[in-house]
PDB file of C-alpha atoms in Angstrom:
ATOM      1  CA  MET A 836      -4.485  10.589 -17.854  1.00 44.00           C
ATOM      2  CA  SER A 837      -7.500  12.831 -15.555  1.00 47.00           C
ATOM      3  CA  ALA A 838     -10.916  11.271 -15.844  1.00 50.00           C
ATOM      4  CA  SER A 839     -13.408  13.087 -17.678  1.00 46.00           C
ATOM      5  CA  ASN A 840     -16.194  14.919 -16.222  1.00 51.00           C
ATOM      6  CA  SER A 841     -19.487  12.557 -17.040  1.00 57.00           C
ATOM      7  CA  ALA A 842     -17.671   9.833 -16.031  1.00 69.00           C
ATOM      8  CA  PRO A 843     -18.783   8.145 -12.068  1.00 82.00           C
ATOM      9  CA  ARG A 844     -16.311   8.360 -10.165  1.00 91.00           C
ATOM     10  CA  GLY A 845     -14.974   5.266  -8.337  1.00 95.00           C
ATOM     11  CA  VAL A 846     -13.713   4.655  -5.077  1.00 97.00           C
ATOM     12  CA  ALA A 847     -10.913   3.479  -3.754  1.00 98.00           C
ATOM     13  CA  VAL A 848      -9.497   2.440  -0.167  1.00 98.00           C
ATOM     14  CA  VAL A 849      -6.007   3.814   0.544  1.00 98.00           C
ATOM     15  CA  THR A 850      -4.246   3.060   4.537  1.00 98.00           C
ATOM     16  CA  GLY A 851      -2.288   4.638   5.921  1.00 95.00           C
ATOM     17  CA  ALA A 852      -2.507   7.933   3.287  1.00 96.00           C
ATOM     18  CA  ALA A 853      -2.310  10.593   5.702  1.00 94.00           C
ATOM     19  CA  THR A 854       2.169  10.876   5.348  1.00 94.00           C
ATOM     20  CA  GLY A 855       4.670   9.758   2.839  1.00 95.00           C
ATOM     21  CA  ILE A 856       3.900   6.494  -0.149  1.00 97.00           C
ATOM     22  CA  GLY A 857      -0.062   6.540   1.178  1.00 97.00           C
ATOM     23  CA  ARG A 858      -0.620  10.576   0.840  1.00 97.00           C
ATOM     24  CA  ALA A 859       0.864  10.822  -3.034  1.00 98.00           C
ATOM     25  CA  ILE A 860      -1.300   8.036  -3.553  1.00 98.00           C
ATOM     26  CA  ALA A 861      -4.670   9.097  -2.519  1.00 98.00           C
ATOM     27  CA  LEU A 862      -4.105  12.395  -3.885  1.00 98.00           C
ATOM     28  CA  GLN A 863      -3.333  10.866  -7.537  1.00 98.00           C
ATOM     29  CA  LEU A 864      -6.397   8.734  -7.535  1.00 98.00           C
ATOM     30  CA  ALA A 865      -7.944  11.173  -6.643  1.00 98.00           C
ATOM     31  CA  ARG A 866      -6.626  13.632  -9.834  1.00 98.00           C
ATOM     32  CA  GLU A 867      -7.750  10.373 -12.414  1.00 96.00           C
ATOM     33  CA  GLY A 868     -11.247  10.269 -10.430  1.00 96.00           C
ATOM     34  CA  PHE A 869     -11.773   8.315  -7.298  1.00 97.00           C
ATOM     35  CA  ASP A 870     -13.532   9.310  -4.139  1.00 98.00           C
ATOM     36  CA  LEU A 871     -11.511   7.702  -1.370  1.00 98.00           C
ATOM     37  CA  ALA A 872     -11.846   5.643   2.177  1.00 98.00           C
ATOM     38  CA  LEU A 873      -9.601   6.283   4.482  1.00 98.00           C
ATOM     39  CA  PRO A 874      -8.459   4.122   7.136  1.00 97.00           C
ATOM     40  CA  LEU A 875      -6.318   5.969   9.185  1.00 95.00           C
ATOM     41  CA  LEU A 876      -4.726   5.000  12.761  1.00 89.00           C
ATOM     42  CA  ASP A 877      -5.373   8.508  13.542  1.00 89.00           C
ATOM     43  CA  THR A 878      -8.437  10.349  12.248  1.00 87.00           C
ATOM     44  CA  ALA A 879      -8.101  13.256  14.243  1.00 84.00           C
ATOM     45  CA  ASP A 880      -4.224  14.250  13.036  1.00 87.00           C
ATOM     46  CA  SER A 881      -3.399  17.115  11.337  1.00 92.00           C
ATOM     47  CA  ALA A 882      -2.063  15.840   8.273  1.00 93.00           C
ATOM     48  CA  ALA A 883      -5.414  13.594   8.183  1.00 93.00           C
ATOM     49  CA  ALA A 884      -7.605  16.464   7.913  1.00 94.00           C
ATOM     50  CA  SER A 885      -5.084  18.308   5.169  1.00 95.00           C
ATOM     51  CA  LEU A 886      -5.695  15.814   3.199  1.00 97.00           C
ATOM     52  CA  VAL A 887      -9.544  15.709   3.351  1.00 96.00           C
ATOM     53  CA  ALA A 888      -8.884  19.118   2.475  1.00 97.00           C
ATOM     54  CA  GLU A 889      -6.815  18.878  -1.207  1.00 97.00           C
ATOM     55  CA  LEU A 890      -8.995  15.474  -1.487  1.00 98.00           C
ATOM     56  CA  GLY A 891     -12.078  18.284  -1.565  1.00 98.00           C
ATOM     57  CA  ALA A 892     -10.175  20.517  -3.450  1.00 98.00           C
ATOM     58  CA  LEU A 893      -9.874  17.951  -6.354  1.00 98.00           C
ATOM     59  CA  GLY A 894     -13.413  17.305  -6.121  1.00 97.00           C
ATOM     60  CA  ALA A 895     -12.985  13.810  -4.442  1.00 98.00           C
ATOM     61  CA  ALA A 896     -14.967  12.951  -1.339  1.00 97.00           C
ATOM     62  CA  SER A 897     -13.190  11.391   1.218  1.00 97.00           C
ATOM     63  CA  LEU A 898     -14.109   9.355   5.320  1.00 97.00           C
ATOM     64  CA  PRO A 899     -11.517   9.313   7.060  1.00 97.00           C
ATOM     65  CA  LEU A 900     -12.405   6.104   9.243  1.00 96.00           C
ATOM     66  CA  ARG A 901     -10.284   5.101  12.574  1.00 96.00           C
ATOM     67  CA  CYS A 902      -8.776   1.611  12.100  1.00 95.00           C
ATOM     68  CA  ASP A 903      -5.565  -0.123  13.150  1.00 96.00           C
ATOM     69  CA  LEU A 904      -4.685  -2.392  10.559  1.00 96.00           C
ATOM     70  CA  ALA A 905      -3.739  -5.255  13.715  1.00 96.00           C
ATOM     71  CA  GLU A 906      -7.445  -4.910  15.314  1.00 96.00           C
ATOM     72  CA  VAL A 907      -8.463  -8.379  12.930  1.00 97.00           C
ATOM     73  CA  GLU A 908     -11.540  -8.159  14.586  1.00 97.00           C
ATOM     74  CA  GLY A 909     -12.740  -4.637  13.324  1.00 96.00           C
ATOM     75  CA  HIS A 910     -11.904  -5.315   9.792  1.00 97.00           C
ATOM     76  CA  ALA A 911     -15.609  -5.677   9.308  1.00 95.00           C
ATOM     77  CA  GLU A 912     -16.937  -2.633  10.301  1.00 96.00           C
ATOM     78  CA  THR A 913     -14.655  -1.025   8.743  1.00 97.00           C
ATOM     79  CA  ALA A 914     -15.720  -2.196   5.456  1.00 96.00           C
ATOM     80  CA  GLU A 915     -19.036  -1.656   6.041  1.00 96.00           C
ATOM     81  CA  ALA A 916     -18.393   1.145   7.348  1.00 97.00           C
ATOM     82  CA  ILE A 917     -17.534   2.159   3.926  1.00 97.00           C
ATOM     83  CA  ARG A 918     -20.254   0.298   1.814  1.00 96.00           C
ATOM     84  CA  ALA A 919     -22.879   2.108   3.857  1.00 96.00           C
ATOM     85  CA  ARG A 920     -21.083   5.940   2.646  1.00 97.00           C
ATOM     86  CA  PHE A 921     -19.972   4.661  -1.024  1.00 96.00           C
ATOM     87  CA  GLY A 922     -21.782   1.296  -1.444  1.00 94.00           C
ATOM     88  CA  ARG A 923     -18.736  -0.506  -2.941  1.00 94.00           C
ATOM     89  CA  ILE A 924     -14.947  -0.494  -3.138  1.00 96.00           C
ATOM     90  CA  ASP A 925     -13.114  -0.643  -6.696  1.00 96.00           C
ATOM     91  CA  VAL A 926      -9.699  -0.751  -5.758  1.00 98.00           C
ATOM     92  CA  LEU A 927      -7.995  -1.223  -2.277  1.00 98.00           C
ATOM     93  CA  VAL A 928      -4.370  -0.051  -1.708  1.00 98.00           C
ATOM     94  CA  ASN A 929      -2.775  -0.778   1.140  1.00 98.00           C
ATOM     95  CA  ASN A 930       0.253   0.763   2.121  1.00 98.00           C
ATOM     96  CA  ALA A 931      -0.178   0.938   5.701  1.00 96.00           C
ATOM     97  CA  GLY A 932       2.795  -0.844   7.511  1.00 95.00           C
ATOM     98  CA  ARG A 933       5.613  -0.606  10.140  1.00 94.00           C
ATOM     99  CA  GLY A 934       8.786  -0.984  10.026  1.00 92.00           C
ATOM    100  CA  SER A 935      11.279  -2.601  12.405  1.00 92.00           C
ATOM    101  CA  ALA A 936      10.767  -1.947  16.137  1.00 89.00           C
ATOM    102  CA  VAL A 937      14.543  -2.668  16.264  1.00 92.00           C
ATOM    103  CA  ARG A 938      17.227  -2.489  14.212  1.00 92.00           C
ATOM    104  CA  GLY A 939      20.275  -4.883  15.126  1.00 94.00           C
ATOM    105  CA  ASP A 940      21.252  -8.961  15.227  1.00 96.00           C
ATOM    106  CA  VAL A 941      18.975 -11.296  13.802  1.00 96.00           C
ATOM    107  CA  LEU A 942      19.961 -13.333  16.798  1.00 97.00           C
ATOM    108  CA  ASP A 943      18.815 -10.276  19.415  1.00 96.00           C
ATOM    109  CA  LEU A 944      15.343 -10.858  17.867  1.00 96.00           C
ATOM    110  CA  ARG A 945      12.259 -10.644  20.500  1.00 97.00           C
ATOM    111  CA  PRO A 946       9.137 -12.506  19.872  1.00 97.00           C
ATOM    112  CA  ALA A 947       6.870  -9.013  20.501  1.00 97.00           C
ATOM    113  CA  ASP A 948       8.701  -7.034  18.247  1.00 97.00           C
ATOM    114  CA  PHE A 949       8.058  -9.790  15.736  1.00 97.00           C
ATOM    115  CA  ASP A 950       4.867  -9.895  16.292  1.00 98.00           C
ATOM    116  CA  ALA A 951       4.118  -7.108  16.171  1.00 97.00           C
ATOM    117  CA  VAL A 952       5.444  -5.725  12.995  1.00 97.00           C
ATOM    118  CA  MET A 953       3.502  -9.014  11.695  1.00 98.00           C
ATOM    119  CA  GLY A 954       0.127  -7.578  13.559  1.00 97.00           C
ATOM    120  CA  VAL A 955       0.475  -4.370  11.424  1.00 97.00           C
ATOM    121  CA  ASN A 956       2.209  -5.328   7.866  1.00 98.00           C
ATOM    122  CA  LEU A 957       0.806  -9.430   7.225  1.00 98.00           C
ATOM    123  CA  ARG A 958      -1.630 -10.410   9.629  1.00 98.00           C
ATOM    124  CA  GLY A 959      -3.292  -7.118   9.706  1.00 98.00           C
ATOM    125  CA  THR A 960      -3.140  -6.381   5.653  1.00 98.00           C
ATOM    126  CA  LEU A 961      -4.322  -9.654   4.683  1.00 98.00           C
ATOM    127  CA  PHE A 962      -7.469  -9.517   7.068  1.00 98.00           C
ATOM    128  CA  LEU A 963      -8.455  -6.227   5.462  1.00 98.00           C
ATOM    129  CA  SER A 964      -7.985  -7.257   2.156  1.00 98.00           C
ATOM    130  CA  ILE A 965     -10.389 -10.181   2.567  1.00 98.00           C
ATOM    131  CA  ALA A 966     -12.833  -7.948   4.458  1.00 97.00           C
ATOM    132  CA  CYS A 967     -12.818  -5.847   1.382  1.00 97.00           C
ATOM    133  CA  ALA A 968     -12.840  -8.393  -1.369  1.00 97.00           C
ATOM    134  CA  ARG A 969     -15.997  -9.842   0.496  1.00 97.00           C
ATOM    135  CA  LEU A 970     -17.284  -6.431   0.150  1.00 95.00           C
ATOM    136  CA  MET A 971     -16.325  -6.538  -3.288  1.00 96.00           C
ATOM    137  CA  LEU A 972     -18.293 -10.138  -3.891  1.00 95.00           C
ATOM    138  CA  ALA A 973     -21.236  -8.718  -2.603  1.00 92.00           C
ATOM    139  CA  ALA A 974     -21.310  -6.036  -4.249  1.00 87.00           C
ATOM    140  CA  ALA A 975     -23.669  -5.585  -7.475  1.00 76.00           C
ATOM    141  CA  PRO A 976     -21.150  -5.567 -11.005  1.00 71.00           C
ATOM    142  CA  ALA A 977     -18.798  -2.261 -10.914  1.00 68.00           C
ATOM    143  CA  PRO A 978     -18.403   0.589 -13.525  1.00 69.00           C
ATOM    144  CA  ARG A 979     -15.255  -0.323 -13.764  1.00 74.00           C
ATOM    145  CA  ARG A 980     -12.401  -3.525 -12.975  1.00 85.00           C
ATOM    146  CA  ARG A 981     -12.034  -4.096  -9.211  1.00 96.00           C
ATOM    147  CA  ALA A 982      -8.089  -3.946  -8.093  1.00 98.00           C
ATOM    148  CA  ILE A 983      -6.324  -5.072  -4.665  1.00 98.00           C
ATOM    149  CA  VAL A 984      -3.267  -3.010  -4.749  1.00 98.00           C
ATOM    150  CA  THR A 985      -0.406  -3.596  -1.826  1.00 98.00           C
ATOM    151  CA  ILE A 986       2.459  -1.929  -1.448  1.00 98.00           C
ATOM    152  CA  SER A 987       4.700  -4.272  -0.328  1.00 97.00           C
ATOM    153  CA  SER A 988       8.634  -3.959  -0.673  1.00 97.00           C
ATOM    154  CA  VAL A 989      12.389  -4.445  -2.316  1.00 97.00           C
ATOM    155  CA  SER A 990      12.602  -6.431   1.737  1.00 96.00           C
ATOM    156  CA  ALA A 991      10.089  -9.590   0.279  1.00 96.00           C
ATOM    157  CA  GLU A 992      12.940  -9.974  -1.292  1.00 96.00           C
ATOM    158  CA  LEU A 993      16.343  -8.760  -0.421  1.00 95.00           C
ATOM    159  CA  ALA A 994      17.336  -9.488   2.927  1.00 95.00           C
ATOM    160  CA  SER A 995      18.615  -7.384   5.776  1.00 94.00           C
ATOM    161  CA  PRO A 996      19.208  -9.483   8.528  1.00 95.00           C
ATOM    162  CA  GLU A 997      19.240  -6.256  10.691  1.00 95.00           C
ATOM    163  CA  ARG A 998      15.311  -5.912   9.930  1.00 94.00           C
ATOM    164  CA  THR A 999      14.995  -9.392   9.732  1.00 97.00           C
ATOM    165  CA  ASP A1000      10.709  -8.695  10.985  1.00 97.00           C
ATOM    166  CA  TYR A1001      10.104  -5.983   8.851  1.00 97.00           C
ATOM    167  CA  CYS A1002      11.327  -8.232   5.029  1.00 97.00           C
ATOM    168  CA  VAL A1003       9.802 -11.573   6.676  1.00 98.00           C
ATOM    169  CA  SER A1004       6.403  -9.649   7.223  1.00 98.00           C
ATOM    170  CA  LYS A1005       6.625  -8.374   3.344  1.00 98.00           C
ATOM    171  CA  ALA A1006       7.871 -11.932   2.104  1.00 98.00           C
ATOM    172  CA  GLY A1007       5.003 -13.355   4.015  1.00 98.00           C
ATOM    173  CA  LEU A1008       2.821 -10.185   2.076  1.00 98.00           C
ATOM    174  CA  SER A1009       3.306 -11.240  -1.644  1.00 98.00           C
ATOM    175  CA  MET A1010       2.734 -15.106  -0.763  1.00 98.00           C
ATOM    176  CA  ALA A1011      -0.714 -13.783   0.718  1.00 98.00           C
ATOM    177  CA  MET A1012      -1.529 -11.190  -2.233  1.00 98.00           C
ATOM    178  CA  LYS A1013      -0.221 -14.642  -4.921  1.00 98.00           C
ATOM    179  CA  ALA A1014      -3.762 -16.627  -2.972  1.00 98.00           C
ATOM    180  CA  LEU A1015      -5.166 -13.499  -3.618  1.00 98.00           C
ATOM    181  CA  ALA A1016      -4.839 -13.070  -7.453  1.00 98.00           C
ATOM    182  CA  LEU A1017      -5.973 -17.096  -7.438  1.00 98.00           C
ATOM    183  CA  ARG A1018      -8.612 -16.800  -5.840  1.00 98.00           C
ATOM    184  CA  LEU A1019     -10.033 -12.979  -7.446  1.00 97.00           C
ATOM    185  CA  ALA A1020      -9.445 -13.873 -11.277  1.00 97.00           C
ATOM    186  CA  PRO A1021     -12.039 -15.498 -11.850  1.00 95.00           C
ATOM    187  CA  GLU A1022     -14.089 -12.912  -9.881  1.00 95.00           C
ATOM    188  CA  GLY A1023     -12.745 -10.139 -12.070  1.00 94.00           C
ATOM    189  CA  ILE A1024     -10.866  -8.472  -9.231  1.00 96.00           C
ATOM    190  CA  ALA A1025      -7.080  -7.678  -9.732  1.00 98.00           C
ATOM    191  CA  VAL A1026      -4.539  -8.534  -7.151  1.00 98.00           C
ATOM    192  CA  PHE A1027      -0.873  -6.503  -7.685  1.00 98.00           C
ATOM    193  CA  GLU A1028       1.983  -5.411  -5.946  1.00 98.00           C
ATOM    194  CA  VAL A1029       4.214  -2.700  -5.994  1.00 98.00           C
ATOM    195  CA  ARG A1030       7.784  -2.615  -4.582  1.00 98.00           C
ATOM    196  CA  PRO A1031       9.137   0.657  -3.624  1.00 98.00           C
ATOM    197  CA  GLY A1032      13.018   0.643  -3.160  1.00 97.00           C
ATOM    198  CA  VAL A1033      15.004   3.594  -1.292  1.00 96.00           C
ATOM    199  CA  ILE A1034      11.699   6.613  -0.861  1.00 96.00           C
ATOM    200  CA  ARG A1035      11.655  10.114   0.053  1.00 95.00           C
ATOM    201  CA  THR A1036       9.657   9.824   2.953  1.00 91.00           C
ATOM    202  CA  PRO A1037       9.129  11.074   6.545  1.00 86.00           C
ATOM    203  CA  MET A1038       9.662   7.527   7.445  1.00 82.00           C
ATOM    204  CA  THR A1039      13.374   7.787   6.171  1.00 87.00           C
ATOM    205  CA  ASP A1040      14.366  10.676   7.068  1.00 86.00           C
ATOM    206  CA  ALA A1041      16.688   9.431  10.253  1.00 84.00           C
ATOM    207  CA  VAL A1042      18.510   7.165   7.369  1.00 87.00           C
ATOM    208  CA  ALA A1043      18.977   9.801   4.706  1.00 91.00           C
ATOM    209  CA  PRO A1044      22.468  10.503   5.175  1.00 93.00           C
ATOM    210  CA  LYS A1045      23.299   7.030   4.882  1.00 92.00           C
ATOM    211  CA  TYR A1046      21.162   6.302   1.564  1.00 94.00           C
ATOM    212  CA  ASP A1047      22.297   9.982  -0.293  1.00 95.00           C
ATOM    213  CA  ALA A1048      26.217   8.214   0.299  1.00 96.00           C
ATOM    214  CA  ARG A1049      25.411   4.709  -0.391  1.00 96.00           C
ATOM    215  CA  ILE A1050      23.027   6.161  -3.746  1.00 96.00           C
ATOM    216  CA  ALA A1051      26.252   8.499  -4.686  1.00 96.00           C
ATOM    217  CA  ASP A1052      28.453   4.946  -4.390  1.00 96.00           C
ATOM    218  CA  GLY A1053      25.542   3.200  -7.308  1.00 96.00           C
ATOM    219  CA  LEU A1054      23.197   0.721  -4.571  1.00 96.00           C
ATOM    220  CA  VAL A1055      20.728   2.527  -7.222  1.00 97.00           C
ATOM    221  CA  PRO A1056      21.135   2.295 -10.660  1.00 97.00           C
ATOM    222  CA  ALA A1057      19.107   5.486 -11.785  1.00 97.00           C
ATOM    223  CA  MET A1058      21.179   7.144  -9.120  1.00 97.00           C
ATOM    224  CA  ARG A1059      18.978   9.066  -7.149  1.00 97.00           C
ATOM    225  CA  TRP A1060      15.960   8.831  -4.167  1.00 97.00           C
ATOM    226  CA  GLY A1061      12.509   7.233  -5.405  1.00 97.00           C
ATOM    227  CA  GLU A1062       9.699  10.007  -4.504  1.00 98.00           C
ATOM    228  CA  PRO A1063       6.042   9.078  -3.342  1.00 98.00           C
ATOM    229  CA  GLU A1064       5.106  10.707  -6.292  1.00 98.00           C
ATOM    230  CA  ASP A1065       7.346   7.349  -8.261  1.00 98.00           C
ATOM    231  CA  VAL A1066       5.132   4.758  -6.399  1.00 98.00           C
ATOM    232  CA  ALA A1067       1.304   6.946  -6.809  1.00 98.00           C
ATOM    233  CA  GLU A1068       2.047   6.460 -10.532  1.00 98.00           C
ATOM    234  CA  ALA A1069       2.500   3.394 -10.852  1.00 98.00           C
ATOM    235  CA  VAL A1070      -0.726   2.739  -8.042  1.00 98.00           C
ATOM    236  CA  ALA A1071      -2.784   5.160 -10.082  1.00 98.00           C
ATOM    237  CA  ALA A1072      -1.797   2.676 -13.666  1.00 98.00           C
ATOM    238  CA  LEU A1073      -2.704  -0.365 -11.816  1.00 98.00           C
ATOM    239  CA  ALA A1074      -6.181   0.695 -10.220  1.00 97.00           C
ATOM    240  CA  SER A1075      -6.497   2.414 -13.823  1.00 95.00           C
ATOM    241  CA  GLY A1076      -8.293  -1.563 -15.008  1.00 93.00           C
ATOM    242  CA  ARG A1077      -6.007  -1.105 -18.057  1.00 94.00           C
ATOM    243  CA  PHE A1078      -4.466  -3.925 -17.567  1.00 95.00           C
ATOM    244  CA  ALA A1079      -7.016  -5.873 -18.114  1.00 92.00           C
ATOM    245  CA  PHE A1080      -5.401  -9.601 -18.521  1.00 95.00           C
ATOM    246  CA  ALA A1081      -3.090  -9.330 -15.285  1.00 97.00           C
ATOM    247  CA  THR A1082      -2.867 -10.109 -12.054  1.00 98.00           C
ATOM    248  CA  GLY A1083      -1.143 -11.178  -9.414  1.00 98.00           C
ATOM    249  CA  SER A1084       1.781  -9.060 -11.241  1.00 98.00           C
ATOM    250  CA  VAL A1085       5.104  -7.554  -9.197  1.00 98.00           C
ATOM    251  CA  VAL A1086       6.289  -4.440 -10.041  1.00 98.00           C
ATOM    252  CA  ALA A1087       9.483  -2.681  -8.997  1.00 98.00           C
ATOM    253  CA  VAL A1088       9.178   0.791  -8.077  1.00 98.00           C
ATOM    254  CA  ASP A1089      13.144   1.103  -7.275  1.00 98.00           C
ATOM    255  CA  GLY A1090      14.947   2.347  -9.902  1.00 97.00           C
ATOM    256  CA  GLY A1091      16.738  -0.670 -10.507  1.00 97.00           C
ATOM    257  CA  LEU A1092      18.085  -1.629  -6.708  1.00 97.00           C
ATOM    258  CA  SER A1093      16.105  -5.244  -6.757  1.00 96.00           C
ATOM    259  CA  ILE A1094      17.865  -6.098 -10.715  1.00 96.00           C
ATOM    260  CA  PRO A1095      21.090  -8.582  -9.951  1.00 94.00           C
ATOM    261  CA  ARG A1096      23.638  -7.802 -10.248  1.00 91.00           C
ATOM    262  CA  LEU A1097      27.827  -8.883 -10.665  1.00 86.00           C
TER     263      LEU A1097
END
């Protein structure tokens, strides 16, 4: 699907878009007719600069913004900067997150490491969602249906004791999105959760040989890695506004990994 040249461009916010899944999402949304606000931990990074150039080549305006998700006190300022540049938000894609600080025995989990993961994956993401939802509600009626799409993980449901902090953060995020879906449904704002499985990104480079072997042994029924573009296509569909009577839905993009099996 591509946007009509005469259609007004939407405004999408994508966190963590410099690399991996977030980058693929930002580029796909640009192809679908969105301009992009890009809250990033480091706006001076070369990956961020190249993304802005690629978005421009696709005809999309972009606004990189320095944003540390864990610093929730700055989220209202981030949302206001987006409003000042684009006037509104049509779609928020919560993609940014972090992995466990240390993988190991759950009995050795340290409170500081737990708090660091929660600060980004759950607390930071929830409060940025709240800040953007408030802006959506305060803006004039949008030309397209609005949505919040949150990238969680199959780990919201499938337990990995060696990274309990990460799994708990994603399970909590799933519940937070259910609450937002109920609150925002009367306002015409849909909320969706996308759960990727084993996706080939820079974050999975270190464990690629392990997952190559496990995929070959049948871990993923589709018998392949997921690619960032697989997730991006799902997000773009949810952001399109075509699912007019859906909200609170969970979409697994995992090649069947999370299907219970005997």
